Amino acid sequence: METDEAQRVLPFQLQFDKPVASQIKIAEWNPEKDLLAMVTEDSKILLHRFNWQRLWTVSPGKSITSLCWRPDGKAIAVGLEDGTVSLHDVENGKLLRSLKSHGVAVVSLNWEEDGQMTKDEQGSISTYEDRTPHFFPPPPRVPRMPGLVSGDTGFIDDSEDSFRELSNSSQQRFNILCSGDKDGFICFSIFGIFPIGKINIHNFCVPTPLMDTKAECRLQNASVHKVALSKDLCHLIVMCSGELSEDRKESENRSMTPHGVHGLHCTVLDTSIFWKRKNELHQVAQQASNIEELVEVIRASLSVMHKQWSDAMHIFHEKFDSLSNLIIDNGLDSCPQEEFLSLLGGARTSPAVHQFLVNSLGEVGVKRVSKAVCGAGKELQLIVLNHLQPAAEIIAFRMGELRGLSRWRARYQGIGLDEALINNATEKAGMILIQVERFIRVLSTVVQQFSNFFNWLLKCIKLLMSEPSDHHLLLYNSELVVIFLKFLYDQDPVKQLLEASEAGDHIEVGLETMQRVKELVQFGGFSDFEYLQRTLAKEFQQVESSFKEAFLMPFTTISRKILCGDLLPLCPLPPSSASLSSTIPMSVSYYEDASQSISSHQSQHMLLDYISFQIPDDSFSGVSNCIGIVRGFMHDSISVKRGYTSLEAVIIESQIVLLLNETTATSESSGNASMMIVQANDLPFVSISRSTGLNYWKLHQLEDSVVHLQMENEKVRSIPSLCYCSTGSQSSRGVACVFAARKRALVYILEEDEDEVSDAE
């Protein structure tokens, strides 16, 4: 008998075997290419081809807790222990975008795209066209700090188009990135870069199933373990653990059971707002995500400009402040400006000025300071022309597009695109353009004044040193020297415009100018007529604040429209099993339901969900070494409201369960593993009823229906080593599997044809 059984266990053919320096804890196949992304115990991301060629290695610097691919395989999302979700380019692993959406570890990621393309009345595929590229050149990049090589700043190189392709959502199907954390929060991002919703499963109340309408179920101290969005984007199934309490609604007061039932639960959320309003959300996300990226360009531009100009002014004052000390040492009662004006007027040169110009500063010192200040001015002008101004112009255009959409209240008010907030943000975008124009004029004037002053100083030094005049010296204007000494020598209008502090953000504007600005309001001018009194940096702060306020409204609106449809208690857990629940193998998969007719109006109901999980041995008496598979929970939430249930479940048990390490009675150190392939349609699912009580776990009624799998009756492959950890991802044929740890089971549910499986063996 053992010989016959051994003959039926076919071994896998080992293709590649290569040691890795650290143990692999997460692995995900690319959905489009032969690429395998792996996460090691020391939190490094390794990308390998099928032939085991390593393409790149990335270390985020924090512990990696989850991983998933973008549906087209061009980017990978990484969840970190600090609540950050980072996106990396598949080509080189470069960081494309980071979102700090959570406060604790992101334990589950799921990136799903709309499985159906929208068609117009003529039957052709309808895509949203972004008009901005028709009127503007490619958007500017973040400026790089001078003196740093590529990659030192973390900014994106001009030669790299990865992020531009990531944010070019007009060429993508509508997709949603879902992320869940240990505190029960679930976040949603359109295209992985534009946050559109956030919910807390603690806040959901679900009516107790069937007849008891005076009681509601509420999860407390819940932790998310897995999130899975359906391909039609209408439902999100969440696997979580926590205490399930009963909240009774009485006529006068509300009461909650003092002690909940701690266990593993499954909830289904109604996310149909994503499917119903995907066209509107696509357009808003397209504009808003690009605006946010351009806002980062302006922020970085202002930061680089402020640093460059501050460094140049530091060099200027480092040299010229010594003149004040020389004036005091010589006992003179004057200031540097007066001494320079006397020199300009032809008066006798004071010993302090002579010593400063000839000994302290010199011709070399003037040229050095002139190069630093004028060079910084030119760099600032280039940043404004190549980065700051183009970004502000494109932002204004995109805000105009959003303003037009917001006026279509019937379609866009329902997703939170508020017309008043968008109008305010559009006005602020116009103000930043005016501030940029003013800054260009001020910067040009200041640089010209400095250059003229330095040319005059070079002429003076030549005369004081009795050297012949150099015909190559640039000419200077005496009147401009006077203006510089009176208004610019000890003042810095450029730095003032770049300062964001409250102390230096007020610009003096004439009363006549302010009166004219007020009069323009009646003719369609800016309603906030005090914008000229603000600095460029302060105006940017107001622009950023108005954008956040405008984009927060869709975020809040969509969050409120994500509702809890149903909650299913799966199995009880010991109160002290917080660490145990995080290691329970589980999986949520969606497959086409062949029993339903295929039609356009039923297309969103063609998917059938399979929820697989390992049942802890101490959950039910008499049930051990079992795996539960629940089918149809997503549709059951609709059936319960109609007074009946369509939920089906099955428990699978065997001495060797699908994927399990062999052990002996005396030792666990040796043995092999086997993988069993089970056809989901062949499993004897049993319909289970829904309870009105919290402490009645319906899977317990399946004890008498446990399926004992026999090795000789199934397709089995031998794995010539122990299985320490394994993961899987859904392929085009629909493979679902569960995370596995040592000595724990792993379920594979395949929807392949029998012939294909036989050929593979």
PDB file of N, CA, C and O in Angstrom, residues 35-78:
ATOM      1  N   LEU A  35       8.811  37.829 -13.202  1.00  0.00           N
ATOM      2  CA  LEU A  35       9.556  38.500 -12.144  1.00  0.00           C
ATOM      3  C   LEU A  35       8.996  38.073 -10.800  1.00  0.00           C
ATOM      4  O   LEU A  35       7.781  37.998 -10.611  1.00  0.00           O
ATOM      5  N   LEU A  36       9.882  37.822  -9.867  1.00  0.00           N
ATOM      6  CA  LEU A  36       9.497  37.442  -8.517  1.00  0.00           C
ATOM      7  C   LEU A  36      10.098  38.438  -7.539  1.00  0.00           C
ATOM      8  O   LEU A  36      11.322  38.610  -7.481  1.00  0.00           O
ATOM      9  N   ALA A  37       9.236  39.125  -6.793  1.00  0.00           N
ATOM     10  CA  ALA A  37       9.677  40.057  -5.751  1.00  0.00           C
ATOM     11  C   ALA A  37       9.642  39.335  -4.418  1.00  0.00           C
ATOM     12  O   ALA A  37       8.632  38.728  -4.055  1.00  0.00           O
ATOM     13  N   MET A  38      10.738  39.404  -3.692  1.00  0.00           N
ATOM     14  CA  MET A  38      10.848  38.728  -2.405  1.00  0.00           C
ATOM     15  C   MET A  38      11.306  39.713  -1.343  1.00  0.00           C
ATOM     16  O   MET A  38      12.083  40.638  -1.616  1.00  0.00           O
ATOM     17  N   VAL A  39      10.823  39.495  -0.130  1.00  0.00           N
ATOM     18  CA  VAL A  39      11.213  40.308   1.020  1.00  0.00           C
ATOM     19  C   VAL A  39      11.925  39.401   2.004  1.00  0.00           C
ATOM     20  O   VAL A  39      11.389  38.354   2.399  1.00  0.00           O
ATOM     21  N   THR A  40      13.114  39.789   2.407  1.00  0.00           N
ATOM     22  CA  THR A  40      13.899  38.992   3.334  1.00  0.00           C
ATOM     23  C   THR A  40      13.613  39.402   4.774  1.00  0.00           C
ATOM     24  O   THR A  40      12.980  40.432   5.035  1.00  0.00           O
ATOM     25  N   GLU A  41      14.113  38.593   5.698  1.00  0.00           N
ATOM     26  CA  GLU A  41      13.911  38.885   7.115  1.00  0.00           C
ATOM     27  C   GLU A  41      14.571  40.187   7.536  1.00  0.00           C
ATOM     28  O   GLU A  41      14.126  40.837   8.485  1.00  0.00           O
ATOM     29  N   ASP A  42      15.643  40.580   6.859  1.00  0.00           N
ATOM     30  CA  ASP A  42      16.286  41.856   7.175  1.00  0.00           C
ATOM     31  C   ASP A  42      15.712  43.002   6.343  1.00  0.00           C
ATOM     32  O   ASP A  42      16.352  44.046   6.183  1.00  0.00           O
ATOM     33  N   SER A  43      14.494  42.799   5.813  1.00  0.00           N
ATOM     34  CA  SER A  43      13.713  43.853   5.133  1.00  0.00           C
ATOM     35  C   SER A  43      14.434  44.429   3.919  1.00  0.00           C
ATOM     36  O   SER A  43      14.598  45.647   3.789  1.00  0.00           O
ATOM     37  N   LYS A  44      14.840  43.551   3.045  1.00  0.00           N
ATOM     38  CA  LYS A  44      15.333  43.954   1.737  1.00  0.00           C
ATOM     39  C   LYS A  44      14.401  43.389   0.674  1.00  0.00           C
ATOM     40  O   LYS A  44      13.883  42.284   0.815  1.00  0.00           O
ATOM     41  N   ILE A  45      14.181  44.160  -0.381  1.00  0.00           N
ATOM     42  CA  ILE A  45      13.351  43.716  -1.497  1.00  0.00           C
ATOM     43  C   ILE A  45      14.273  43.223  -2.603  1.00  0.00           C
ATOM     44  O   ILE A  45      15.130  43.967  -3.086  1.00  0.00           O
ATOM     45  N   LEU A  46      14.103  41.980  -2.995  1.00  0.00           N
ATOM     46  CA  LEU A  46      14.893  41.387  -4.071  1.00  0.00           C
ATOM     47  C   LEU A  46      13.985  41.119  -5.261  1.00  0.00           C
ATOM     48  O   LEU A  46      12.902  40.551  -5.101  1.00  0.00           O
ATOM     49  N   LEU A  47      14.422  41.521  -6.432  1.00  0.00           N
ATOM     50  CA  LEU A  47      13.664  41.239  -7.652  1.00  0.00           C
ATOM     51  C   LEU A  47      14.476  40.298  -8.526  1.00  0.00           C
ATOM     52  O   LEU A  47      15.605  40.616  -8.919  1.00  0.00           O
ATOM     53  N   HIS A  48      13.899  39.127  -8.810  1.00  0.00           N
ATOM     54  CA  HIS A  48      14.570  38.105  -9.619  1.00  0.00           C
ATOM     55  C   HIS A  48      13.722  37.758 -10.830  1.00  0.00           C
ATOM     56  O   HIS A  48      12.497  37.828 -10.794  1.00  0.00           O
ATOM     57  N   ARG A  49      14.418  37.357 -11.891  1.00  0.00           N
ATOM     58  CA  ARG A  49      13.744  36.747 -13.025  1.00  0.00           C
ATOM     59  C   ARG A  49      13.533  35.261 -12.743  1.00  0.00           C
ATOM     60  O   ARG A  49      14.038  34.716 -11.753  1.00  0.00           O
ATOM     61  N   PHE A  50      12.807  34.618 -13.649  1.00  0.00           N
ATOM     62  CA  PHE A  50      12.532  33.200 -13.466  1.00  0.00           C
ATOM     63  C   PHE A  50      13.815  32.376 -13.501  1.00  0.00           C
ATOM     64  O   PHE A  50      13.914  31.316 -12.880  1.00  0.00           O
ATOM     65  N   ASN A  51      14.821  32.850 -14.235  1.00  0.00           N
ATOM     66  CA  ASN A  51      16.103  32.140 -14.288  1.00  0.00           C
ATOM     67  C   ASN A  51      17.008  32.488 -13.116  1.00  0.00           C
ATOM     68  O   ASN A  51      18.196  32.189 -13.130  1.00  0.00           O
ATOM     69  N   TRP A  52      16.440  33.148 -12.130  1.00  0.00           N
ATOM     70  CA  TRP A  52      17.110  33.501 -10.875  1.00  0.00           C
ATOM     71  C   TRP A  52      18.118  34.630 -11.035  1.00  0.00           C
ATOM     72  O   TRP A  52      18.960  34.879 -10.173  1.00  0.00           O
ATOM     73  N   GLN A  53      18.054  35.352 -12.140  1.00  0.00           N
ATOM     74  CA  GLN A  53      18.903  36.522 -12.304  1.00  0.00           C
ATOM     75  C   GLN A  53      18.361  37.661 -11.447  1.00  0.00           C
ATOM     76  O   GLN A  53      17.204  38.047 -11.568  1.00  0.00           O
ATOM     77  N   ARG A  54      19.197  38.205 -10.594  1.00  0.00           N
ATOM     78  CA  ARG A  54      18.754  39.302  -9.729  1.00  0.00           C
ATOM     79  C   ARG A  54      18.855  40.617 -10.484  1.00  0.00           C
ATOM     80  O   ARG A  54      19.889  40.961 -11.047  1.00  0.00           O
ATOM     81  N   LEU A  55      17.760  41.369 -10.487  1.00  0.00           N
ATOM     82  CA  LEU A  55      17.727  42.646 -11.196  1.00  0.00           C
ATOM     83  C   LEU A  55      18.120  43.803 -10.291  1.00  0.00           C
ATOM     84  O   LEU A  55      18.867  44.688 -10.684  1.00  0.00           O
ATOM     85  N   TRP A  56      17.578  43.835  -9.098  1.00  0.00           N
ATOM     86  CA  TRP A  56      17.950  44.895  -8.155  1.00  0.00           C
ATOM     87  C   TRP A  56      17.575  44.501  -6.738  1.00  0.00           C
ATOM     88  O   TRP A  56      16.783  43.583  -6.514  1.00  0.00           O
ATOM     89  N   THR A  57      18.176  45.208  -5.796  1.00  0.00           N
ATOM     90  CA  THR A  57      17.894  45.041  -4.371  1.00  0.00           C
ATOM     91  C   THR A  57      17.671  46.419  -3.767  1.00  0.00           C
ATOM     92  O   THR A  57      18.440  47.350  -4.028  1.00  0.00           O
ATOM     93  N   VAL A  58      16.609  46.545  -2.980  1.00  0.00           N
ATOM     94  CA  VAL A  58      16.266  47.820  -2.351  1.00  0.00           C
ATOM     95  C   VAL A  58      16.067  47.582  -0.861  1.00  0.00           C
ATOM     96  O   VAL A  58      15.434  46.599  -0.460  1.00  0.00           O
ATOM     97  N   SER A  59      16.603  48.477  -0.056  1.00  0.00           N
ATOM     98  CA  SER A  59      16.415  48.410   1.391  1.00  0.00           C
ATOM     99  C   SER A  59      15.752  49.701   1.855  1.00  0.00           C
ATOM    100  O   SER A  59      16.390  50.755   1.884  1.00  0.00           O
ATOM    101  N   PRO A  60      14.461  49.667   2.216  1.00  0.00           N
ATOM    102  CA  PRO A  60      13.768  50.902   2.627  1.00  0.00           C
ATOM    103  C   PRO A  60      14.262  51.481   3.948  1.00  0.00           C
ATOM    104  O   PRO A  60      13.964  52.629   4.267  1.00  0.00           O
ATOM    105  N   GLY A  61      14.977  50.700   4.733  1.00  0.00           N
ATOM    106  CA  GLY A  61      15.444  51.194   6.012  1.00  0.00           C
ATOM    107  C   GLY A  61      14.492  50.945   7.157  1.00  0.00           C
ATOM    108  O   GLY A  61      14.803  51.251   8.308  1.00  0.00           O
ATOM    109  N   LYS A  62      13.325  50.411   6.863  1.00  0.00           N
ATOM    110  CA  LYS A  62      12.331  50.064   7.881  1.00  0.00           C
ATOM    111  C   LYS A  62      11.829  48.651   7.602  1.00  0.00           C
ATOM    112  O   LYS A  62      11.990  48.126   6.508  1.00  0.00           O
ATOM    113  N   SER A  63      11.218  48.060   8.599  1.00  0.00           N
ATOM    114  CA  SER A  63      10.717  46.705   8.456  1.00  0.00           C
ATOM    115  C   SER A  63       9.567  46.663   7.457  1.00  0.00           C
ATOM    116  O   SER A  63       8.630  47.459   7.532  1.00  0.00           O
ATOM    117  N   ILE A  64       9.639  45.726   6.500  1.00  0.00           N
ATOM    118  CA  ILE A  64       8.601  45.567   5.480  1.00  0.00           C
ATOM    119  C   ILE A  64       7.566  44.572   5.993  1.00  0.00           C
ATOM    120  O   ILE A  64       7.898  43.478   6.430  1.00  0.00           O
ATOM    121  N   THR A  65       6.307  44.966   5.941  1.00  0.00           N
ATOM    122  CA  THR A  65       5.233  44.137   6.484  1.00  0.00           C
ATOM    123  C   THR A  65       4.259  43.636   5.428  1.00  0.00           C
ATOM    124  O   THR A  65       3.432  42.769   5.724  1.00  0.00           O
ATOM    125  N   SER A  66       4.302  44.161   4.212  1.00  0.00           N
ATOM    126  CA  SER A  66       3.384  43.700   3.155  1.00  0.00           C
ATOM    127  C   SER A  66       3.932  44.123   1.801  1.00  0.00           C
ATOM    128  O   SER A  66       4.798  44.995   1.699  1.00  0.00           O
ATOM    129  N   LEU A  67       3.375  43.503   0.750  1.00  0.00           N
ATOM    130  CA  LEU A  67       3.885  43.722  -0.603  1.00  0.00           C
ATOM    131  C   LEU A  67       2.807  43.364  -1.609  1.00  0.00           C
ATOM    132  O   LEU A  67       2.051  42.414  -1.406  1.00  0.00           O
ATOM    133  N   CYS A  68       2.704  44.132  -2.693  1.00  0.00           N
ATOM    134  CA  CYS A  68       1.811  43.760  -3.792  1.00  0.00           C
ATOM    135  C   CYS A  68       2.214  44.510  -5.048  1.00  0.00           C
ATOM    136  O   CYS A  68       2.856  45.563  -4.982  1.00  0.00           O
ATOM    137  N   TRP A  69       1.840  43.954  -6.204  1.00  0.00           N
ATOM    138  CA  TRP A  69       2.161  44.552  -7.502  1.00  0.00           C
ATOM    139  C   TRP A  69       1.004  45.402  -8.005  1.00  0.00           C
ATOM    140  O   TRP A  69      -0.156  45.138  -7.702  1.00  0.00           O
ATOM    141  N   ARG A  70       1.337  46.407  -8.780  1.00  0.00           N
ATOM    142  CA  ARG A  70       0.306  47.112  -9.547  1.00  0.00           C
ATOM    143  C   ARG A  70      -0.220  46.157 -10.605  1.00  0.00           C
ATOM    144  O   ARG A  70       0.544  45.315 -11.115  1.00  0.00           O
ATOM    145  N   PRO A  71      -1.502  46.237 -10.965  1.00  0.00           N
ATOM    146  CA  PRO A  71      -2.072  45.254 -11.894  1.00  0.00           C
ATOM    147  C   PRO A  71      -1.320  45.111 -13.208  1.00  0.00           C
ATOM    148  O   PRO A  71      -1.279  44.020 -13.778  1.00  0.00           O
ATOM    149  N   ASP A  72      -0.705  46.174 -13.711  1.00  0.00           N
ATOM    150  CA  ASP A  72       0.038  46.057 -14.968  1.00  0.00           C
ATOM    151  C   ASP A  72       1.486  45.644 -14.749  1.00  0.00           C
ATOM    152  O   ASP A  72       2.255  45.520 -15.712  1.00  0.00           O
ATOM    153  N   GLY A  73       1.895  45.436 -13.493  1.00  0.00           N
ATOM    154  CA  GLY A  73       3.235  44.951 -13.185  1.00  0.00           C
ATOM    155  C   GLY A  73       4.337  45.971 -13.326  1.00  0.00           C
ATOM    156  O   GLY A  73       5.521  45.618 -13.249  1.00  0.00           O
ATOM    157  N   LYS A  74       4.030  47.256 -13.508  1.00  0.00           N
ATOM    158  CA  LYS A  74       5.054  48.271 -13.720  1.00  0.00           C
ATOM    159  C   LYS A  74       5.517  48.939 -12.434  1.00  0.00           C
ATOM    160  O   LYS A  74       6.477  49.707 -12.449  1.00  0.00           O
ATOM    161  N   ALA A  75       4.843  48.682 -11.328  1.00  0.00           N
ATOM    162  CA  ALA A  75       5.230  49.266 -10.041  1.00  0.00           C
ATOM    163  C   ALA A  75       4.869  48.277  -8.948  1.00  0.00           C
ATOM    164  O   ALA A  75       3.982  47.430  -9.113  1.00  0.00           O
ATOM    165  N   ILE A  76       5.555  48.398  -7.840  1.00  0.00           N
ATOM    166  CA  ILE A  76       5.314  47.524  -6.703  1.00  0.00           C
ATOM    167  C   ILE A  76       5.081  48.380  -5.462  1.00  0.00           C
ATOM    168  O   ILE A  76       5.773  49.376  -5.248  1.00  0.00           O
ATOM    169  N   ALA A  77       4.052  48.027  -4.700  1.00  0.00           N
ATOM    170  CA  ALA A  77       3.713  48.744  -3.470  1.00  0.00           C
ATOM    171  C   ALA A  77       4.271  47.980  -2.278  1.00  0.00           C
ATOM    172  O   ALA A  77       4.144  46.751  -2.206  1.00  0.00           O
ATOM    173  N   VAL A  78       4.860  48.712  -1.352  1.00  0.00           N
ATOM    174  CA  VAL A  78       5.503  48.116  -0.179  1.00  0.00           C
ATOM    175  C   VAL A  78       4.925  48.765   1.069  1.00  0.00           C
ATOM    176  O   VAL A  78       4.916  49.997   1.191  1.00  0.00           O
TER     177      VAL A  78
END
